[in-house]
Amino acid sequence: MSEVVRFGVSLEKELLDKFDRLIKEKKYSNRSEAIRDLIRENLVKREWVDGKEVAGAITLVFDHHKRDLVNILTDIQHDFYRIIISSQHIHLDHSNCLEIIVVRGKPTEVRGLANKLKSNRGVKYGALSIATTGKELV
Ligand code: NI
């Protein structure tokens, strides 16, 4: 386990009050855990800018009745098979499908895949949820 260091932070009372309200809403038990999460969140964001390997999930909602769309989405995923860990397809109703594609790779490749999938006609919603391999975090 890493060494734990205590440090002091000076900030405006109004800002601290707002922070305390926020962490209460988010159910943090103390400021330290909330600050740890803020730091981790920012480190993960930076991994997506200049990191070597990231992990995440692409979520798509689409109409499978749209001509050729399912084939196009499948072809794209085959082109990127090296960075796709798994995918799950859920039939939401008669025409709507939800697909969750779990990815791991270089940030530019993962973003590229997400954009290629999202930009197809017939994709009603597409989102990239950024996460981390966890290797660089404590
Ligand atoms: Ni389906």
XYZ file of C-alpha atoms and ligand atoms in Angstrom:
139
model
C 0.000 0.000 0.000
C 1.204 3.542 -0.811
C 2.308 5.956 1.867
C -0.446 8.373 2.879
C 0.515 12.055 3.115
C -1.501 14.818 4.807
C -1.472 18.298 3.326
C -3.266 21.584 3.976
C -5.457 23.348 1.452
C -6.455 27.025 1.609
C -9.589 28.128 -0.173
C -12.471 30.576 0.088
C -15.105 29.649 2.660
C -17.891 30.004 0.120
C -16.151 27.551 -2.189
C -15.592 25.075 0.634
C -19.280 25.350 1.660
C -20.300 24.542 -1.895
C -17.873 21.638 -2.000
C -19.210 20.267 1.293
C -22.785 20.458 -0.026
C -21.699 18.680 -3.192
C -19.905 15.841 -1.432
C -22.876 15.404 0.916
C -25.157 15.023 -2.103
C -22.746 12.535 -3.609
C -22.672 10.550 -0.353
C -18.977 10.866 0.369
C -18.154 10.116 3.988
C -15.405 12.756 4.128
C -13.566 15.419 2.138
C -10.459 13.264 1.676
C -12.293 10.590 -0.298
C -14.031 13.251 -2.408
C -10.705 14.939 -3.181
C -9.089 11.575 -4.028
C -11.861 10.933 -6.539
C -11.465 14.402 -8.085
C -7.744 13.791 -8.505
C -8.339 10.335 -10.037
C -10.986 11.746 -12.365
C -8.538 14.338 -13.646
C -5.733 11.806 -14.034
C -8.051 9.580 -16.079
C -9.015 12.553 -18.262
C -5.328 13.149 -18.879
C -4.786 9.475 -19.775
C -7.294 10.088 -22.565
C -5.178 12.961 -23.853
C -1.652 11.592 -23.673
C -1.881 8.090 -22.180
C -0.671 4.890 -23.836
C -3.621 2.656 -23.061
C -7.132 3.407 -21.850
C -10.311 1.440 -21.300
C -13.913 2.451 -21.749
C -17.317 1.617 -23.158
C -19.166 2.743 -26.242
C -22.954 2.693 -25.980
C -25.101 2.781 -29.097
C -28.858 2.851 -29.596
C -30.018 2.191 -33.118
C -32.892 1.052 -35.265
C -32.067 -2.332 -36.714
C -34.675 -1.840 -39.443
C -32.443 0.793 -41.054
C -31.069 -0.702 -44.206
C -27.556 -2.080 -43.922
C -26.910 -0.387 -40.568
C -26.341 -3.599 -38.603
C -23.876 -4.832 -41.254
C -22.022 -1.518 -41.282
C -21.707 -1.482 -37.501
C -20.486 -5.089 -37.517
C -17.941 -4.398 -40.296
C -16.525 -1.449 -38.343
C -16.203 -3.577 -35.216
C -14.328 -6.249 -37.171
C -11.921 -3.571 -38.404
C -11.222 -2.699 -34.762
C -11.262 -6.226 -33.286
C -7.868 -5.668 -31.637
C -9.247 -3.003 -29.275
C -12.690 -4.514 -28.636
C -12.736 -6.683 -25.521
C -16.400 -7.610 -25.649
C -19.765 -6.421 -26.837
C -23.311 -6.962 -25.721
C -26.390 -6.536 -27.861
C -29.754 -5.963 -26.236
C -33.052 -5.917 -28.192
C -34.857 -3.064 -26.438
C -38.095 -3.517 -28.345
C -39.324 -4.472 -31.812
C -37.066 -2.004 -33.601
C -34.538 -0.537 -31.156
C -31.262 -2.162 -30.202
C -28.761 -1.169 -27.542
C -25.157 -2.205 -27.901
C -22.400 -1.859 -25.333
C -18.897 -2.260 -26.697
C -16.092 -2.526 -24.162
C -12.805 -1.233 -25.482
C -9.151 -1.066 -24.494
C -6.426 0.578 -26.535
C -4.753 3.816 -27.518
C -6.973 6.846 -26.805
C -6.929 7.992 -30.435
C -7.942 4.531 -31.699
C -10.761 4.212 -29.174
C -12.095 7.695 -29.966
C -11.795 6.924 -33.658
C -13.879 3.783 -33.281
C -16.518 5.590 -31.204
C -16.818 8.375 -33.788
C -17.045 5.938 -36.701
C -19.854 4.031 -35.000
C -21.787 7.080 -33.731
C -21.766 8.945 -37.024
C -23.736 6.338 -38.953
C -27.207 7.229 -40.152
C -29.741 5.375 -38.028
C -27.679 5.497 -34.840
C -30.036 7.368 -32.514
C -27.615 7.718 -29.647
C -23.918 7.091 -29.265
C -21.676 7.821 -26.322
C -18.156 7.055 -25.261
C -17.774 6.503 -21.562
C -14.165 7.030 -20.585
C -12.544 4.825 -17.978
C -9.099 3.548 -17.184
C -7.078 0.357 -17.149
C -6.337 1.334 -13.545
C -2.608 0.669 -13.984
C -1.590 4.295 -13.417
C -3.898 4.888 -10.459
C -3.547 4.167 -6.755
Ni -31.370 -6.044 -31.533
